[in-house]
């Protein structure tokens, strides 16, 4: 740590010298050059006059660009995918389709891999399979509550039909 | 200095686009700007060249000076940028680093052979300081600016200016003790 007296001594040595200012000759030369530059026409730069507006415009553009970027990167990936038109029109694409709920039951992920014609073919195959099931009557289990034998039911009602999605995946 | 024009007078002349503003600026700021440029470059000759270039720039960019909130700080910033652009010039970079010639001369009361020798030694010692410390010493000792004024001009706090000054004096003291042995 330097003591105050040491620093004062150094300061005194510095004060024993002077740093001369600009000489009169240098002053005259400098001022002449500066006056010459002053008299040259200097148009105020357009950018300077419009600077406040340009700054606001640039700030607004940056905000909009950030918003668009955030939409692309953060919001759009989380938005549910729209069901392709081929899927929503599946019901009408199947000729003679009696089942109105066929279309909505189709998963979009499956429908993207299959076209409407393929779905219709699988639907026809399934219908044909159902037709081949023997229409035998099986006895229903005894109803202990009523004590009556229930009316016999066709086997088709209890036939374990595979979901369509499984058939499509297979 | 009673004849030093006020900053308001300079601003009025600039607002009126009066070339007399140049003389007023010169009277008020040329000394401190010259010391600052010498401190930055470590050379009296280069400092004077830059001062001339600086005043030409001031004349060309007077519309910016009118809008400056702190005229003195703006002028020092212009000087700083000018020194940087000079340092980047290829011709300047290719020059060998010359021993510092700050142009110090003995004070009239010490104008002896010994005084001249001491001034040269002091100039060499100051030349060995980093520019940011050297500028503070030159402005404080030879242009009698307060730390407050130096801080405003150099865009640093007065405490930073004061600590740079103390560091510089400490190094100068060491250098002088080493050279006197």
mmCIF file of C-alpha atoms in Angstrom:
data_model
loop_
_atom_site.group_PDB
_atom_site.id
_atom_site.type_symbol
_atom_site.label_atom_id
_atom_site.label_comp_id
_atom_site.label_asym_id
_atom_site.label_seq_id
_atom_site.Cartn_x
_atom_site.Cartn_y
_atom_site.Cartn_z
ATOM 1 C CA UNK A 1 0.000 0.000 0.000
ATOM 2 C CA UNK A 2 1.458 3.280 -1.039
ATOM 3 C CA UNK A 3 1.492 5.948 1.563
ATOM 4 C CA UNK A 4 -0.042 9.305 0.802
ATOM 5 C CA UNK A 5 3.325 11.028 1.148
ATOM 6 C CA UNK A 6 4.902 8.751 -1.469
ATOM 7 C CA UNK A 7 2.112 9.497 -3.889
ATOM 8 C CA UNK A 8 2.367 13.194 -3.130
ATOM 9 C CA UNK A 9 6.093 13.102 -3.893
ATOM 10 C CA UNK A 10 5.430 11.407 -7.221
ATOM 11 C CA UNK A 11 2.726 13.932 -7.958
ATOM 12 C CA UNK A 12 5.162 16.755 -7.199
ATOM 13 C CA UNK A 13 7.641 15.325 -9.689
ATOM 14 C CA UNK A 14 4.897 15.193 -12.301
ATOM 15 C CA UNK A 15 4.050 18.827 -11.582
ATOM 16 C CA UNK A 16 7.655 19.771 -12.192
ATOM 17 C CA UNK A 17 6.890 19.234 -15.881
ATOM 18 C CA UNK A 18 4.201 20.623 -18.149
ATOM 19 C CA UNK A 19 2.413 19.253 -21.159
ATOM 20 C CA UNK A 20 2.189 22.155 -23.584
ATOM 21 C CA UNK A 21 -1.118 22.700 -25.291
ATOM 22 C CA UNK A 22 -1.473 22.998 -29.057
ATOM 23 C CA UNK A 23 0.840 25.611 -30.505
ATOM 24 C CA UNK A 24 -0.713 28.710 -32.123
ATOM 25 C CA UNK A 25 0.511 27.500 -35.499
ATOM 26 C CA UNK A 26 -1.175 24.121 -34.992
ATOM 27 C CA UNK A 27 -4.302 25.880 -33.775
ATOM 28 C CA UNK A 28 -4.451 28.100 -36.870
ATOM 29 C CA UNK A 29 -3.898 25.158 -39.184
ATOM 30 C CA UNK A 30 -6.495 23.004 -37.453
ATOM 31 C CA UNK A 31 -9.122 25.719 -37.366
ATOM 32 C CA UNK A 32 -8.542 26.546 -41.029
ATOM 33 C CA UNK A 33 -9.069 22.903 -41.977
ATOM 34 C CA UNK A 34 -12.159 22.681 -39.774
ATOM 35 C CA UNK A 35 -13.642 25.888 -41.230
ATOM 36 C CA UNK A 36 -13.105 24.531 -44.734
ATOM 37 C CA UNK A 37 -14.971 21.379 -43.741
ATOM 38 C CA UNK A 38 -17.714 23.503 -42.157
ATOM 39 C CA UNK A 39 -18.381 25.469 -45.343
ATOM 40 C CA UNK A 40 -18.802 22.318 -47.394
ATOM 41 C CA UNK A 41 -22.486 21.595 -47.779
ATOM 42 C CA UNK A 42 -23.419 18.844 -45.412
ATOM 43 C CA UNK A 43 -26.828 17.437 -46.056
ATOM 44 C CA UNK A 44 -28.260 16.099 -42.870
ATOM 45 C CA UNK A 45 -28.345 12.380 -43.438
ATOM 46 C CA UNK A 46 -31.788 11.088 -44.208
ATOM 47 C CA UNK A 47 -31.242 8.162 -41.897
ATOM 48 C CA UNK A 48 -30.559 10.517 -39.000
ATOM 49 C CA UNK A 49 -33.795 12.427 -39.520
ATOM 50 C CA UNK A 50 -35.803 9.234 -39.832
ATOM 51 C CA UNK A 51 -33.929 7.402 -37.137
ATOM 52 C CA UNK A 52 -36.709 7.361 -34.500
ATOM 53 C CA UNK A 53 -39.225 6.001 -37.008
ATOM 54 C CA UNK A 54 -36.762 3.468 -38.355
ATOM 55 C CA UNK A 55 -35.907 2.276 -34.871
ATOM 56 C CA UNK A 56 -39.581 1.749 -34.019
ATOM 57 C CA UNK A 57 -40.148 -0.003 -37.314
ATOM 58 C CA UNK A 58 -37.176 -2.260 -36.743
ATOM 59 C CA UNK A 59 -38.380 -3.068 -33.214
ATOM 60 C CA UNK A 60 -41.847 -3.946 -34.527
ATOM 61 C CA UNK A 61 -40.349 -6.134 -37.254
ATOM 62 C CA UNK A 62 -38.232 -7.965 -34.693
ATOM 63 C CA UNK A 63 -41.290 -8.585 -32.487
ATOM 64 C CA UNK A 64 -43.306 -9.945 -35.428
ATOM 65 C CA UNK A 65 -40.421 -12.141 -36.547
ATOM 66 C CA UNK A 66 -40.016 -13.530 -33.027
ATOM 67 C CA UNK A 67 -43.744 -14.275 -32.889
ATOM 68 C CA UNK A 68 -43.691 -16.129 -36.183
ATOM 69 C CA UNK A 69 -40.628 -18.076 -35.141
ATOM 70 C CA UNK A 70 -42.191 -19.026 -31.807
ATOM 71 C CA UNK A 71 -45.325 -20.148 -33.627
ATOM 72 C CA UNK A 72 -43.303 -22.351 -35.951
ATOM 73 C CA UNK A 73 -41.112 -23.832 -33.250
ATOM 74 C CA UNK A 74 -43.342 -24.061 -30.185
ATOM 75 C CA UNK A 75 -47.036 -23.774 -30.997
ATOM 76 C CA UNK A 76 -47.453 -25.489 -34.360
ATOM 77 C CA UNK A 77 -45.963 -28.858 -33.289
ATOM 78 C CA UNK A 78 -48.439 -29.042 -30.385
ATOM 79 C CA UNK A 79 -51.490 -28.317 -32.528
ATOM 80 C CA UNK A 80 -53.608 -31.433 -33.384
ATOM 81 C CA UNK A 81 -53.090 -32.634 -36.901
ATOM 82 C CA UNK A 82 -56.004 -32.091 -39.246
ATOM 83 C CA UNK A 83 -57.692 -35.280 -40.434
ATOM 84 C CA UNK A 84 -56.982 -35.736 -44.120
ATOM 85 C CA UNK A 85 -59.902 -35.271 -46.458
ATOM 86 C CA UNK A 86 -59.507 -38.886 -47.599
ATOM 87 C CA UNK A 87 -60.427 -40.034 -44.094
ATOM 88 C CA UNK A 88 -63.429 -37.805 -43.555
ATOM 89 C CA UNK A 89 -64.807 -38.873 -46.895
ATOM 90 C CA UNK A 90 -64.270 -42.548 -46.301
ATOM 91 C CA UNK A 91 -67.923 -43.241 -45.547
ATOM 92 C CA UNK A 92 -69.085 -41.706 -48.774
ATOM 93 C CA UNK A 93 -66.233 -43.344 -50.670
ATOM 94 C CA UNK A 94 -67.391 -46.843 -49.718
ATOM 95 C CA UNK A 95 -70.028 -47.938 -52.216
ATOM 96 C CA UNK A 96 -73.233 -49.029 -50.535
ATOM 97 C CA UNK A 97 -71.861 -48.562 -47.046
ATOM 98 C CA UNK A 98 -74.735 -48.978 -44.625
ATOM 99 C CA UNK A 99 -72.702 -48.020 -41.585
ATOM 100 C CA UNK A 100 -72.709 -44.229 -41.190
ATOM 101 C CA UNK A 101 -70.237 -44.363 -38.325
ATOM 102 C CA UNK A 102 -67.596 -46.101 -40.386
ATOM 103 C CA UNK A 103 -65.693 -42.975 -41.305
ATOM 104 C CA UNK A 104 -65.204 -41.418 -37.870
ATOM 105 C CA UNK A 105 -64.077 -44.729 -36.428
ATOM 106 C CA UNK A 106 -61.091 -44.787 -38.724
ATOM 107 C CA UNK A 107 -57.976 -43.623 -37.001
ATOM 108 C CA UNK A 108 -56.119 -40.874 -38.829
ATOM 109 C CA UNK A 109 -52.832 -42.698 -38.372
ATOM 110 C CA UNK A 110 -54.245 -45.749 -40.150
ATOM 111 C CA UNK A 111 -56.001 -43.742 -42.770
ATOM 112 C CA UNK A 112 -52.822 -42.021 -43.760
ATOM 113 C CA UNK A 113 -51.398 -45.388 -44.715
ATOM 114 C CA UNK A 114 -54.492 -46.690 -46.509
ATOM 115 C CA UNK A 115 -56.573 -45.143 -49.185
ATOM 116 C CA UNK A 116 -60.333 -45.263 -49.336
ATOM 117 C CA UNK A 117 -60.344 -48.121 -51.853
ATOM 118 C CA UNK A 118 -58.313 -50.333 -49.557
ATOM 119 C CA UNK A 119 -60.647 -49.579 -46.653
ATOM 120 C CA UNK A 120 -63.636 -50.417 -48.785
ATOM 121 C CA UNK A 121 -62.077 -53.740 -49.788
ATOM 122 C CA UNK A 122 -61.443 -54.635 -46.160
ATOM 123 C CA UNK A 123 -65.007 -53.647 -45.297
ATOM 124 C CA UNK A 124 -66.386 -55.957 -47.954
ATOM 125 C CA UNK A 125 -64.217 -58.816 -46.737
ATOM 126 C CA UNK A 126 -65.484 -58.308 -43.216
ATOM 127 C CA UNK A 127 -69.075 -58.251 -44.362
ATOM 128 C CA UNK A 128 -68.526 -61.487 -46.242
ATOM 129 C CA UNK A 129 -67.002 -63.055 -43.152
ATOM 130 C CA UNK A 130 -70.021 -62.106 -41.093
ATOM 131 C CA UNK A 131 -72.317 -63.650 -43.668
ATOM 132 C CA UNK A 132 -70.439 -66.958 -43.391
ATOM 133 C CA UNK A 133 -71.064 -67.298 -39.648
ATOM 134 C CA UNK A 134 -73.627 -70.071 -39.170
ATOM 135 C CA UNK A 135 -76.924 -68.731 -37.923
ATOM 136 C CA UNK A 136 -77.257 -71.439 -35.294
ATOM 137 C CA UNK A 137 -79.216 -70.892 -32.199
ATOM 138 C CA UNK A 138 -77.337 -71.453 -29.009
ATOM 139 C CA UNK A 139 -79.000 -71.818 -25.655
ATOM 140 C CA UNK A 140 -78.736 -68.837 -23.446
ATOM 141 C CA UNK A 141 -77.750 -69.342 -19.838
ATOM 142 C CA UNK A 142 -80.519 -69.820 -17.296
ATOM 143 C CA UNK A 143 -81.712 -66.545 -15.747
ATOM 144 C CA UNK A 144 -81.773 -67.095 -11.996
ATOM 145 C CA UNK A 145 -83.563 -63.830 -11.240
ATOM 146 C CA UNK A 146 -86.657 -64.493 -13.276
ATOM 147 C CA UNK A 147 -86.506 -68.255 -13.195
ATOM 148 C CA UNK A 148 -87.370 -68.301 -16.882
ATOM 149 C CA UNK A 149 -85.499 -69.562 -19.848
ATOM 150 C CA UNK A 150 -84.659 -66.518 -21.968
ATOM 151 C CA UNK A 151 -85.454 -66.513 -25.628
ATOM 152 C CA UNK A 152 -82.759 -68.132 -27.729
ATOM 153 C CA UNK A 153 -80.402 -65.624 -29.386
ATOM 154 C CA UNK A 154 -78.635 -65.906 -32.680
ATOM 155 C CA UNK A 155 -74.974 -66.679 -32.412
ATOM 156 C CA UNK A 156 -74.153 -63.573 -34.422
ATOM 157 C CA UNK A 157 -75.063 -61.298 -31.533
ATOM 158 C CA UNK A 158 -72.427 -62.909 -29.360
ATOM 159 C CA UNK A 159 -69.938 -63.451 -32.101
ATOM 160 C CA UNK A 160 -66.629 -61.869 -31.068
ATOM 161 C CA UNK A 161 -66.041 -59.466 -33.893
ATOM 162 C CA UNK A 162 -62.486 -58.224 -34.137
ATOM 163 C CA UNK A 163 -62.113 -54.451 -34.162
ATOM 164 C CA UNK A 164 -61.568 -53.062 -37.601
ATOM 165 C CA UNK A 165 -58.325 -51.405 -36.545
ATOM 166 C CA UNK A 166 -56.782 -54.791 -35.723
ATOM 167 C CA UNK A 167 -57.678 -56.137 -39.087
ATOM 168 C CA UNK A 168 -56.207 -53.116 -40.779
ATOM 169 C CA UNK A 169 -52.969 -53.356 -38.806
ATOM 170 C CA UNK A 170 -52.676 -57.007 -39.616
ATOM 171 C CA UNK B 1 -9.810 30.528 -16.923
ATOM 172 C CA UNK B 2 -12.184 33.433 -17.300
ATOM 173 C CA UNK B 3 -12.151 33.479 -21.100
ATOM 174 C CA UNK B 4 -13.195 29.863 -21.481
ATOM 175 C CA UNK B 5 -16.553 29.828 -23.273
ATOM 176 C CA UNK B 6 -19.423 28.081 -21.600
ATOM 177 C CA UNK B 7 -20.984 24.910 -22.954
ATOM 178 C CA UNK B 8 -24.274 26.763 -23.428
ATOM 179 C CA UNK B 9 -22.575 29.346 -25.650
ATOM 180 C CA UNK B 10 -21.106 26.544 -27.750
ATOM 181 C CA UNK B 11 -24.476 24.833 -28.016
ATOM 182 C CA UNK B 12 -26.106 28.096 -29.109
ATOM 183 C CA UNK B 13 -23.489 28.594 -31.816
ATOM 184 C CA UNK B 14 -23.936 25.003 -32.981
ATOM 185 C CA UNK B 15 -27.710 25.389 -33.059
ATOM 186 C CA UNK B 16 -27.327 28.525 -35.181
ATOM 187 C CA UNK B 17 -24.894 26.666 -37.459
ATOM 188 C CA UNK B 18 -22.391 29.423 -36.760
ATOM 189 C CA UNK B 19 -18.763 28.581 -37.688
ATOM 190 C CA UNK B 20 -17.705 30.557 -34.610
ATOM 191 C CA UNK B 21 -18.636 27.394 -32.702
ATOM 192 C CA UNK B 22 -15.331 25.938 -33.900
ATOM 193 C CA UNK B 23 -13.302 28.643 -32.146
ATOM 194 C CA UNK B 24 -15.380 28.237 -29.001
ATOM 195 C CA UNK B 25 -14.919 24.475 -29.052
ATOM 196 C CA UNK B 26 -11.211 24.943 -29.602
ATOM 197 C CA UNK B 27 -10.852 27.345 -26.693
ATOM 198 C CA UNK B 28 -12.730 25.122 -24.310
ATOM 199 C CA UNK B 29 -11.769 21.600 -25.293
ATOM 200 C CA UNK B 30 -8.611 21.551 -27.438
ATOM 201 C CA UNK B 31 -6.225 21.325 -24.489
ATOM 202 C CA UNK B 32 -7.928 18.405 -22.792
ATOM 203 C CA UNK B 33 -8.622 16.604 -26.058
ATOM 204 C CA UNK B 34 -4.984 16.996 -27.059
ATOM 205 C CA UNK B 35 -3.834 15.590 -23.711
ATOM 206 C CA UNK B 36 -6.298 12.729 -24.068
ATOM 207 C CA UNK B 37 -5.141 11.873 -27.580
ATOM 208 C CA UNK B 38 -1.483 12.062 -26.532
ATOM 209 C CA UNK B 39 -2.298 9.778 -23.639
ATOM 210 C CA UNK B 40 -4.061 7.288 -25.905
ATOM 211 C CA UNK B 41 -1.359 7.181 -28.540
ATOM 212 C CA UNK B 42 1.680 7.807 -26.335
ATOM 213 C CA UNK B 43 2.940 10.262 -28.935
ATOM 214 C CA UNK B 44 2.773 14.045 -28.985
ATOM 215 C CA UNK B 45 3.037 14.208 -32.772
ATOM 216 C CA UNK B 46 0.280 11.686 -33.372
ATOM 217 C CA UNK B 47 -1.889 13.371 -30.774
ATOM 218 C CA UNK B 48 -1.625 16.686 -32.594
ATOM 219 C CA UNK B 49 -2.364 15.081 -35.957
ATOM 220 C CA UNK B 50 -5.431 13.409 -34.510
ATOM 221 C CA UNK B 51 -6.592 16.633 -32.928
ATOM 222 C CA UNK B 52 -6.649 18.283 -36.347
ATOM 223 C CA UNK B 53 -8.505 15.349 -37.827
ATOM 224 C CA UNK B 54 -10.909 15.454 -34.898
ATOM 225 C CA UNK B 55 -11.851 19.086 -35.484
ATOM 226 C CA UNK B 56 -12.429 18.414 -39.171
ATOM 227 C CA UNK B 57 -14.774 15.601 -38.138
ATOM 228 C CA UNK B 58 -16.489 17.912 -35.668
ATOM 229 C CA UNK B 59 -17.153 20.401 -38.474
ATOM 230 C CA UNK B 60 -18.554 17.671 -40.707
ATOM 231 C CA UNK B 61 -20.701 16.071 -38.027
ATOM 232 C CA UNK B 62 -21.913 19.188 -36.257
ATOM 233 C CA UNK B 63 -25.557 18.084 -36.642
ATOM 234 C CA UNK B 64 -24.748 15.162 -34.313
ATOM 235 C CA UNK B 65 -23.067 17.464 -31.837
ATOM 236 C CA UNK B 66 -26.252 19.519 -31.625
ATOM 237 C CA UNK B 67 -28.173 16.481 -30.461
ATOM 238 C CA UNK B 68 -25.528 15.392 -27.934
ATOM 239 C CA UNK B 69 -26.731 15.442 -24.332
ATOM 240 C CA UNK B 70 -23.228 15.797 -22.927
ATOM 241 C CA UNK B 71 -21.029 17.669 -25.340
ATOM 242 C CA UNK B 72 -17.763 16.955 -23.527
ATOM 243 C CA UNK B 73 -18.413 13.228 -23.281
ATOM 244 C CA UNK B 74 -19.423 13.171 -26.941
ATOM 245 C CA UNK B 75 -16.205 14.890 -28.002
ATOM 246 C CA UNK B 76 -14.109 12.468 -25.962
ATOM 247 C CA UNK B 77 -15.969 9.535 -27.487
ATOM 248 C CA UNK B 78 -15.230 10.954 -30.940
ATOM 249 C CA UNK B 79 -11.553 11.245 -29.967
ATOM 250 C CA UNK B 80 -11.534 7.663 -28.689
ATOM 251 C CA UNK B 81 -13.061 6.321 -31.888
ATOM 252 C CA UNK B 82 -10.656 8.345 -33.967
ATOM 253 C CA UNK B 83 -7.659 6.948 -32.063
ATOM 254 C CA UNK B 84 -8.990 3.435 -32.624
ATOM 255 C CA UNK B 85 -9.434 4.003 -36.330
ATOM 256 C CA UNK B 86 -5.908 5.456 -36.532
ATOM 257 C CA UNK B 87 -4.537 2.390 -34.768
ATOM 258 C CA UNK B 88 -6.289 0.130 -37.293
ATOM 259 C CA UNK B 89 -4.784 1.855 -40.307
ATOM 260 C CA UNK B 90 -2.290 -0.427 -42.059
ATOM 261 C CA UNK B 91 0.396 2.272 -42.254
ATOM 262 C CA UNK B 92 0.127 2.817 -38.490
ATOM 263 C CA UNK B 93 0.249 -0.896 -37.719
ATOM 264 C CA UNK B 94 3.396 -1.422 -39.782
ATOM 265 C CA UNK B 95 5.266 1.308 -37.928
ATOM 266 C CA UNK B 96 7.655 0.089 -35.253
ATOM 267 C CA UNK B 97 6.627 0.999 -31.754
ATOM 268 C CA UNK B 98 8.481 4.221 -31.024
ATOM 269 C CA UNK B 99 9.581 5.140 -27.542
ATOM 270 C CA UNK B 100 6.964 7.355 -25.998
ATOM 271 C CA UNK B 101 7.407 11.015 -26.780
ATOM 272 C CA UNK B 102 4.722 12.766 -24.844
ATOM 273 C CA UNK B 103 6.200 16.217 -25.375
ATOM 274 C CA UNK B 104 6.672 16.911 -21.685
ATOM 275 C CA UNK B 105 8.836 19.924 -20.935
ATOM 276 C CA UNK B 106 10.196 21.160 -17.621
ATOM 277 C CA UNK B 107 8.089 23.711 -15.842
ATOM 278 C CA UNK B 108 9.501 27.260 -16.118
ATOM 279 C CA UNK B 109 10.808 27.161 -12.551
ATOM 280 C CA UNK B 110 12.647 23.876 -13.237
ATOM 281 C CA UNK B 111 13.950 24.705 -16.704
ATOM 282 C CA UNK B 112 17.471 23.504 -16.173
ATOM 283 C CA UNK B 113 19.531 20.730 -17.729
ATOM 284 C CA UNK B 114 18.545 18.544 -14.860
ATOM 285 C CA UNK B 115 14.905 19.515 -15.396
ATOM 286 C CA UNK B 116 15.016 18.536 -19.074
ATOM 287 C CA UNK B 117 16.549 15.212 -18.186
ATOM 288 C CA UNK B 118 13.895 14.627 -15.565
ATOM 289 C CA UNK B 119 11.125 15.515 -18.033
ATOM 290 C CA UNK B 120 12.488 13.013 -20.540
ATOM 291 C CA UNK B 121 12.687 10.324 -17.859
ATOM 292 C CA UNK B 122 9.175 11.102 -16.718
ATOM 293 C CA UNK B 123 7.909 10.917 -20.295
ATOM 294 C CA UNK B 124 9.485 7.486 -20.667
ATOM 295 C CA UNK B 125 7.891 6.372 -17.406
ATOM 296 C CA UNK B 126 4.497 7.658 -18.495
ATOM 297 C CA UNK B 127 4.979 5.971 -21.853
ATOM 298 C CA UNK B 128 5.272 2.649 -20.047
ATOM 299 C CA UNK B 129 1.833 3.000 -18.454
ATOM 300 C CA UNK B 130 -1.280 1.491 -20.004
ATOM 301 C CA UNK B 131 -3.146 4.117 -22.080
ATOM 302 C CA UNK B 132 -6.172 4.172 -19.755
ATOM 303 C CA UNK B 133 -3.954 5.070 -16.785
ATOM 304 C CA UNK B 134 -1.785 7.466 -18.761
ATOM 305 C CA UNK B 135 -4.772 9.462 -19.998
ATOM 306 C CA UNK B 136 -6.084 9.880 -16.461
ATOM 307 C CA UNK B 137 -2.684 11.142 -15.246
ATOM 308 C CA UNK B 138 -2.336 13.606 -18.115
ATOM 309 C CA UNK B 139 -5.861 14.961 -17.682
ATOM 310 C CA UNK B 140 -5.554 15.191 -13.902
ATOM 311 C CA UNK B 141 -2.045 16.609 -13.595
ATOM 312 C CA UNK B 142 -1.609 18.647 -16.751
ATOM 313 C CA UNK B 143 -5.183 19.730 -17.528
ATOM 314 C CA UNK B 144 -6.359 19.932 -13.900
ATOM 315 C CA UNK B 145 -9.591 18.060 -14.406
ATOM 316 C CA UNK B 146 -11.328 16.618 -11.369
ATOM 317 C CA UNK B 147 -12.016 12.887 -11.138
ATOM 318 C CA UNK B 148 -15.673 13.728 -11.638
ATOM 319 C CA UNK B 149 -14.914 15.534 -14.893
ATOM 320 C CA UNK B 150 -12.551 12.780 -16.038
ATOM 321 C CA UNK B 151 -15.197 10.169 -15.297
ATOM 322 C CA UNK B 152 -17.808 12.063 -17.289
ATOM 323 C CA UNK B 153 -15.440 12.588 -20.195
ATOM 324 C CA UNK B 154 -14.198 9.011 -20.362
ATOM 325 C CA UNK B 155 -17.558 7.400 -19.547
ATOM 326 C CA UNK B 156 -16.209 5.806 -16.365
ATOM 327 C CA UNK B 157 -17.061 6.370 -12.724
ATOM 328 C CA UNK B 158 -15.068 8.931 -10.714
ATOM 329 C CA UNK B 159 -13.937 6.083 -8.459
ATOM 330 C CA UNK B 160 -12.514 4.216 -11.436
ATOM 331 C CA UNK B 161 -10.722 7.361 -12.551
ATOM 332 C CA UNK B 162 -9.297 7.839 -9.064
ATOM 333 C CA UNK B 163 -8.142 4.242 -8.774
ATOM 334 C CA UNK B 164 -6.492 4.382 -12.206
ATOM 335 C CA UNK B 165 -4.692 7.511 -11.076
ATOM 336 C CA UNK B 166 -3.445 5.882 -7.873
ATOM 337 C CA UNK B 167 -2.275 2.774 -9.716
ATOM 338 C CA UNK B 168 -0.454 4.951 -12.216
ATOM 339 C CA UNK B 169 1.267 6.959 -9.492
ATOM 340 C CA UNK B 170 2.311 3.754 -7.755
ATOM 341 C CA UNK B 171 3.876 2.414 -10.937
ATOM 342 C CA UNK B 172 5.576 5.728 -11.642
ATOM 343 C CA UNK B 173 7.028 5.765 -8.133
ATOM 344 C CA UNK B 174 8.397 2.239 -8.556
ATOM 345 C CA UNK B 175 9.826 3.121 -11.946
ATOM 346 C CA UNK B 176 11.486 6.254 -10.596
ATOM 347 C CA UNK B 177 12.969 4.411 -7.626
ATOM 348 C CA UNK B 178 14.307 1.724 -9.967
ATOM 349 C CA UNK B 179 15.826 4.239 -12.352
ATOM 350 C CA UNK B 180 17.445 6.303 -9.602
ATOM 351 C CA UNK B 181 19.368 3.286 -8.226
#
